[in-house]
Every structure is written in structure tokens, then in C-alpha cells.
Short mmCIF file of C-alpha atoms in Angstrom, two decimals:
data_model
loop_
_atom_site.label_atom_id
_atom_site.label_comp_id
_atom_site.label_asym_id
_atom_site.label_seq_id
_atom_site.Cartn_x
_atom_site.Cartn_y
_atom_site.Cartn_z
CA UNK A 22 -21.50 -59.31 -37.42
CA UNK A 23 -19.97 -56.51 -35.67
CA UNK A 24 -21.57 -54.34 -32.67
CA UNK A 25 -22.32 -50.83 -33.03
CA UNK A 26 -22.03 -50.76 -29.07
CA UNK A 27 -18.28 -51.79 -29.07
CA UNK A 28 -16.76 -49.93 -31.89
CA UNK A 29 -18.71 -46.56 -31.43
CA UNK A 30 -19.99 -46.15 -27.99
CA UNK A 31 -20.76 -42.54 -27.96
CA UNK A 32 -23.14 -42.68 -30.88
CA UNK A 33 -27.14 -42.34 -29.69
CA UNK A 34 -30.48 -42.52 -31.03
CA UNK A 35 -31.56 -42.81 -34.91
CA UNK A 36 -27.61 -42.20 -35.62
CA UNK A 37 -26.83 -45.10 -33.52
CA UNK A 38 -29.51 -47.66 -35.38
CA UNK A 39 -28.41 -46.68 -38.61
CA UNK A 40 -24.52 -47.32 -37.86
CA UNK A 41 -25.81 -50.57 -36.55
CA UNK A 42 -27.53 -51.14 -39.66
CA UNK A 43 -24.34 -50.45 -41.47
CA UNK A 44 -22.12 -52.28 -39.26
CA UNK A 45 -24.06 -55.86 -39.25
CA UNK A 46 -22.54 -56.54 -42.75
CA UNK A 47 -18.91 -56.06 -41.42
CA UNK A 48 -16.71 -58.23 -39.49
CA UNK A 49 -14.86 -56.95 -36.52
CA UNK A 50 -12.11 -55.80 -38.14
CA UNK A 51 -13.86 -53.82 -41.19
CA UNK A 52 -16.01 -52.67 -38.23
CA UNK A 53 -13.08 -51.36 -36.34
CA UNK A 54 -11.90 -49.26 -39.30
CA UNK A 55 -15.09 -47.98 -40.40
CA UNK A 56 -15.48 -46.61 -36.99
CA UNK A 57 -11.78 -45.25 -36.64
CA UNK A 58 -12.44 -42.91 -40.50
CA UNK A 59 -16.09 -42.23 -38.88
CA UNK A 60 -15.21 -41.07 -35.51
CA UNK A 61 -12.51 -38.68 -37.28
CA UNK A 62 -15.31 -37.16 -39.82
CA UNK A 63 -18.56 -36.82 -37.94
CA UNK A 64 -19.87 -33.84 -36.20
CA UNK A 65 -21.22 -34.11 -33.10
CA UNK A 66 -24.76 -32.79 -32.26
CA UNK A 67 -23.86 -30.62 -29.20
CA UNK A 68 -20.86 -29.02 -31.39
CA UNK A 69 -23.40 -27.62 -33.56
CA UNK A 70 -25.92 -26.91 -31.17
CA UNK A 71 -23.16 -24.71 -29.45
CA UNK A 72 -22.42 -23.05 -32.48
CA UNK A 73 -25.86 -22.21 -33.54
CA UNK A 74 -26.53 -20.55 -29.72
CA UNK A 75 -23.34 -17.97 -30.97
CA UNK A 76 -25.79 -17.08 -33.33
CA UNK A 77 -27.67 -14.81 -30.50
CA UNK A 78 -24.15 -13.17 -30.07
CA UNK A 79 -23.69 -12.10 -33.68
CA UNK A 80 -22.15 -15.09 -35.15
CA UNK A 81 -25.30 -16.62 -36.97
CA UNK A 82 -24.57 -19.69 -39.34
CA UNK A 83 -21.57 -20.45 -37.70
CA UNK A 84 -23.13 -24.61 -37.53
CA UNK A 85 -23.82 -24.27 -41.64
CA UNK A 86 -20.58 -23.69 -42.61
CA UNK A 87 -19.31 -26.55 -40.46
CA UNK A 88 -21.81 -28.78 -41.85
CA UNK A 89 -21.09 -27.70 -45.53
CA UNK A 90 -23.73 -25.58 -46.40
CA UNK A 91 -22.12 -22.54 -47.43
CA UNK A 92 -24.35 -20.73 -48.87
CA UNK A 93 -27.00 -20.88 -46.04
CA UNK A 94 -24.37 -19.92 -43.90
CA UNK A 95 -23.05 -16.92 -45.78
CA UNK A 96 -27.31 -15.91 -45.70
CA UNK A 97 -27.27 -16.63 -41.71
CA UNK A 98 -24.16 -14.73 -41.29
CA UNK A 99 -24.89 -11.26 -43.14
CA UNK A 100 -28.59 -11.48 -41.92
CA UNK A 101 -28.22 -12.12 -37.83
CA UNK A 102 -29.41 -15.92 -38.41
CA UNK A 103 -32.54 -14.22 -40.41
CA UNK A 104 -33.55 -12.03 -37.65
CA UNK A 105 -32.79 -14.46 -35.07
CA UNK A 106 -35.58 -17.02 -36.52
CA UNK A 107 -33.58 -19.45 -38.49
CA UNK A 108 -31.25 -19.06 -35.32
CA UNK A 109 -33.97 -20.37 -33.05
CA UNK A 110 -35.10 -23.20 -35.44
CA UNK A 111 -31.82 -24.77 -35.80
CA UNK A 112 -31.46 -24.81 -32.06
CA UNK A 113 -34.89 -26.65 -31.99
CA UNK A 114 -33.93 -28.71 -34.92
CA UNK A 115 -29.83 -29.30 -34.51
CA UNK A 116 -29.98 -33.04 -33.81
CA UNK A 117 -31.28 -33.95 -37.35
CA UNK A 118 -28.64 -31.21 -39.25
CA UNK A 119 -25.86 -33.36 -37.24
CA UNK A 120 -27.28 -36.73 -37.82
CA UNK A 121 -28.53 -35.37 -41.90
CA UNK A 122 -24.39 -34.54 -42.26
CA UNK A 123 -23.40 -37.72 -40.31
CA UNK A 124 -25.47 -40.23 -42.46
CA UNK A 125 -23.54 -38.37 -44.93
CA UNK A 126 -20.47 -39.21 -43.64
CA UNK A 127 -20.83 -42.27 -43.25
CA UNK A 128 -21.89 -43.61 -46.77
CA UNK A 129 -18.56 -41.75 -47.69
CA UNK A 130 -17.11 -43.87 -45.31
CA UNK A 131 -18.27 -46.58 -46.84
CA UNK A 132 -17.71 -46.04 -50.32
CA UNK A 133 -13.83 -45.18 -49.34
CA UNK A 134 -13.61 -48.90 -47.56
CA UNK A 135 -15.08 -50.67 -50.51
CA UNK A 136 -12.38 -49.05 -52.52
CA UNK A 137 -9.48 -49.53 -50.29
CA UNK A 138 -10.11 -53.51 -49.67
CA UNK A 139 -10.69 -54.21 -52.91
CA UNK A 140 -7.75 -52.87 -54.25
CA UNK A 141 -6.04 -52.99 -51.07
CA UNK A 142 -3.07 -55.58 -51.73
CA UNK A 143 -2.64 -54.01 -55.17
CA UNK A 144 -2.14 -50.33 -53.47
CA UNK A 145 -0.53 -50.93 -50.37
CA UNK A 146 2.43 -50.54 -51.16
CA UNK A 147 2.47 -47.33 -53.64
CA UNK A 148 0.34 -45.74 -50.19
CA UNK A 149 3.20 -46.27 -48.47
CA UNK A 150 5.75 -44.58 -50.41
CA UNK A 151 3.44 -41.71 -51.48
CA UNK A 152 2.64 -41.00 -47.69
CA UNK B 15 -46.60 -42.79 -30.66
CA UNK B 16 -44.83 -44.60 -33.73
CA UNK B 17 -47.20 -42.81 -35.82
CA UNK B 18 -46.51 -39.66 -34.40
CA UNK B 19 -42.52 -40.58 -35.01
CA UNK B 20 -43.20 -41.62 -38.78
CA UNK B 21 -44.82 -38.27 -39.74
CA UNK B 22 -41.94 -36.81 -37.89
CA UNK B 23 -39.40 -37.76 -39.48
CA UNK B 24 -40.97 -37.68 -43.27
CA UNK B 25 -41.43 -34.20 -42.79
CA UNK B 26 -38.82 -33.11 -40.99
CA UNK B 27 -39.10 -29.72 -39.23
CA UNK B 28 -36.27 -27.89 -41.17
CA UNK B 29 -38.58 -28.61 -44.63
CA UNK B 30 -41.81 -27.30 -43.57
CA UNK B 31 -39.64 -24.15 -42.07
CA UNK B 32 -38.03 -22.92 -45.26
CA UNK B 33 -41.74 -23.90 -47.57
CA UNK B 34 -43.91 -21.69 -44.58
CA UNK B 35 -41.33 -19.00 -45.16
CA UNK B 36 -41.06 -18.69 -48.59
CA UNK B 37 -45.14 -18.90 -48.66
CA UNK B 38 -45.22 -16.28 -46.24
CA UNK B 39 -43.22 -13.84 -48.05
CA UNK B 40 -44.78 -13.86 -50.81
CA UNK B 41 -47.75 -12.62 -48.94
CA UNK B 42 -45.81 -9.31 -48.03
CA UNK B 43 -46.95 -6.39 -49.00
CA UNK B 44 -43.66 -4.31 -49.85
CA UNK B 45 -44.56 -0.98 -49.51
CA UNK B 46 -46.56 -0.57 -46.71
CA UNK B 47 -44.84 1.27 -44.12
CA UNK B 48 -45.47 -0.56 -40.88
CA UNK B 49 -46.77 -4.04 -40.02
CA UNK B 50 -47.29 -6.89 -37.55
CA UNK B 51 -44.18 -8.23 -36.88
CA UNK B 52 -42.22 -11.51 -35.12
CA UNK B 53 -39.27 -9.90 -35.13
CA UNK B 54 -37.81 -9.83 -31.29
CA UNK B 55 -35.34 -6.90 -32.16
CA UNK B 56 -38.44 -4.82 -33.90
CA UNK B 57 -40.51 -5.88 -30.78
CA UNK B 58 -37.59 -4.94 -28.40
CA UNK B 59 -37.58 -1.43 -29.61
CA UNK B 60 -34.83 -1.89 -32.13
CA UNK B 61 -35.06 -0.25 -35.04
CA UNK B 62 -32.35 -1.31 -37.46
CA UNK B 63 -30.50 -5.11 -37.70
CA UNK B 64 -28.55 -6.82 -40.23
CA UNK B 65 -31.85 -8.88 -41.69
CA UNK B 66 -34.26 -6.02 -41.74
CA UNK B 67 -35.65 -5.79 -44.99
CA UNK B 68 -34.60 -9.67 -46.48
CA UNK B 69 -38.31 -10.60 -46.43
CA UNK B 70 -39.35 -7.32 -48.55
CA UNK B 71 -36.79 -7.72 -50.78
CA UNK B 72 -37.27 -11.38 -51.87
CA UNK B 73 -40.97 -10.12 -52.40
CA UNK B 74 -39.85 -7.81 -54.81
CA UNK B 75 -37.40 -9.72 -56.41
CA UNK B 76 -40.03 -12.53 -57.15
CA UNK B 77 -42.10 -9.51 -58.23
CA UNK B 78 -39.35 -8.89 -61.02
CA UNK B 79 -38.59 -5.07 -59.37
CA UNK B 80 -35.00 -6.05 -58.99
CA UNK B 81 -33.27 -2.91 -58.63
CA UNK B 82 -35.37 -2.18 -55.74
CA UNK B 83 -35.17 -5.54 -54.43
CA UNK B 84 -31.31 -5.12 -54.03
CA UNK B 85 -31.76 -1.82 -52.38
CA UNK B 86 -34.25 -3.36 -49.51
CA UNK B 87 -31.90 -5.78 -49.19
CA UNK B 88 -28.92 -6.89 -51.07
CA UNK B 89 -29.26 -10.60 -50.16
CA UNK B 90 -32.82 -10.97 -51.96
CA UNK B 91 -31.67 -12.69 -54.61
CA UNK B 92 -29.26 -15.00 -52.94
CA UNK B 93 -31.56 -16.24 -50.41
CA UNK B 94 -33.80 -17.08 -53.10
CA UNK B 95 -31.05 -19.28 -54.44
CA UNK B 96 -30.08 -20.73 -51.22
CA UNK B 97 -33.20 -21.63 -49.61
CA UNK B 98 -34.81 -23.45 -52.77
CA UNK B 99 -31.65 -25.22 -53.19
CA UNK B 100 -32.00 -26.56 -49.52
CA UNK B 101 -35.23 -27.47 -49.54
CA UNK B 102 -34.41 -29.80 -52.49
CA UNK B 103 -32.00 -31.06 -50.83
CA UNK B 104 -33.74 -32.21 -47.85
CA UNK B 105 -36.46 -33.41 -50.06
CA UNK B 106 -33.63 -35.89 -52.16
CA UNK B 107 -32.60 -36.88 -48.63
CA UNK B 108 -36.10 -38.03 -47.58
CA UNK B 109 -36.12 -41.25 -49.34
CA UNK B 110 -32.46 -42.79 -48.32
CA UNK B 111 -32.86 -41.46 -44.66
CA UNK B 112 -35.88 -43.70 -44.13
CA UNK B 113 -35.56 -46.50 -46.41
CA UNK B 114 -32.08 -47.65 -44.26
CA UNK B 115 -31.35 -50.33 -41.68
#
């Protein structure tokens, strides 16, 4: 039963209780490198809120192409964040696109562990020469 | 308050955003010259920006005029690919965001 607390401090809120809920499963090493993979792939909620406020400076939908949705950001882009409105309601909304994207993240996480440790005395070596 | 958090977050803000707005537009009237508007560049004094005219054309585009549609706008048609697209997505999200931890 690993802590949520000790591997990733910086997490907060719902994103926080739902790493927990992931992490109770683990032991403290499977914790420690589920949060290492995690840390390196999520997106944190301020980075997008910053790039959603460029949208008032003519770079609208900056935050959806970071968060994968390309074609929303493509309609952002060429449309000044549609007139300025869908600019203003990610700003109001940008803490559930992160943690939508993060939650993501992190069940890709997971599905990547579950295949490394089960094959992971098979593999390990092959990794090593291919890297 | 926990009630007030449920409804929240199983109808989350983006969602009801994207249905009010594709409701609204289709209660545009295309060819009317001037109307009420939200827009703060319109309201500013403005006249011209990059999204002028997106509304009006997906309108038209759900009203089959297509050519015009494209000339009001030429992102019409791909915002009405986009946006439904999200809003399913959200929607297919609902379930495993809650049901978790």
C-alpha cells in the first residue's frame, strides 16, 4: 500500500484522490515507478491555464494542441479562440481539461507497467541492447 | 454541498458549453444584417476578427446551403466535425471519471 503523498507530492485535489486510488494496489516500489513515467507525461493545470490566457493575445488553442485535441485547436487557432468565448471558458474550466488528459495519462501509465513486469525478466535484456 | 459537487462533476461545464452553442446556432437567422451580439470585439467597436461569421456559417451548413456556408466562413464545416466529436468524447469519459477510486 503505497502513499500518494510520498511518491507525488505536487499532485492536488480530485487528481490527487484518484492517483491515490490507483496507487493503494501498488507496493512502494511499483509506486515509485508509476510516479517517475507519470510525473514525465502529465500536464500541469497552470501550464494550460497559461496557455489558454495567450489566447487574448492571438494565440487561441494553444492548451488543445498540448492536450491532444487537434482539431479543436486548429478551430481555436484560425477563429481567435471562437471570438474570445471558448477562450474565456477554458480559462474558467482549465483544471478539469488538465486533470480529463491526466486521468488519461495515467491509465496509460498503467497499462505500460502491467506490460513491462509481466514480461519484465523475459525483456530485460533485449531493452538493453536495443536502447 | 456534496450534492452540489455530484451534479458538478456529471455535467461538467465544458459539455453543457459546446450542447448551448450548437443549440444556439441553430437559432441564427443567417441573413439578417445586424443583431444582438456577445461578441466583445463587435461590442468594442471592431468590426472584422478572425471568427466573425463561424456561427452563420455552421447555420447554413446544417441548412444544406454549403457553398455559402464556406463563403461566411470557411471553418463551418469543420467545427461541425470538431465540436460533435468532443462532446462525445466527454460524454464516453463521464462514466470512468466517476466510477474510480
Amino acid at each position: 500500500m503505497a502513499n500518494v503523498l510520498k511518491h507525488l507530492p505536487e499532485l492536488e485535489g480530485m487528481e490527487l484522490g484518484y492517483i491515490q486510488g490507483i496507487l493503494k494496489n501498488m507496493d512502494d516500489e511499483q509506486a515509485g515507478l508509476f510516479a517517475q513515467v507519470y510525473r514525465a507525461r502529465r500536464k500541469d493545470s497552470q501550464m494550460v491555464l497559461i496557455l489558454a490566457l495567450l489566447g487574448f493575445f492571438g494565440f487561441a488553442g494553444l492548451h488543445r494542441f498540448v492536450l491532444g485535441q487537434i482539431g479543436l485547436g486548429i478551430l481555436y487557432f484560425f477563429t481567435l479562440g471562437l471570438c474570445w468565448i471558448g477562450t474565456i471558458v477554458d480559462l474558467v474550466n482549465y483544471k478539469s481539461l488538465a486533470y480529463e488528459y491526466n486521468i488519461k495519462v495515467a491509465h496509460e501509465t498503467l497499462s505500460m507497467m502491467s506490460y513491462t513486469t509481466d514480461n519484465f525478466s523475459n525483456n530485460d535484456d533485449n531493452k538493453t541492447n536495443e536502447a | 454541498m456534496k450534492s452540489i459537487r455530484n451534479i458538478q462533476a456529471k455535467l461538467p461545464l465544458e459539455l453543457v458549453f459546446w450542447f448551448s452553442a450548437s443549440v444556439g446556432v441553430m437559432f441564427i437567422e443567417p441573413h439578417t444584417a445586424h443583431h444582438f451580439t456577445i461578441c466583445p470585439l463587435s461590442l468594442a467597436g471592431i468590426e472584422w476578427c478572425p471568427g466573425c461569421g463561424l456561427g452563420r456559417s455552421m447555420k447554413l451548413f446544417a441548412l444544406g446551403e454549403f457553398r455559402e456556408s464556406f463563403q461566411m466562413h470557411p471553418m463551418g464545416a469543420f467545427a461541425w466535425a470538431v465540436i460533435p466529436y468532443r462532446m462525445f468524447e466527454i460524454i464516453k469519459q463521464l462514466k470512468s471519471r466517476l466510477n474510480y477510486g
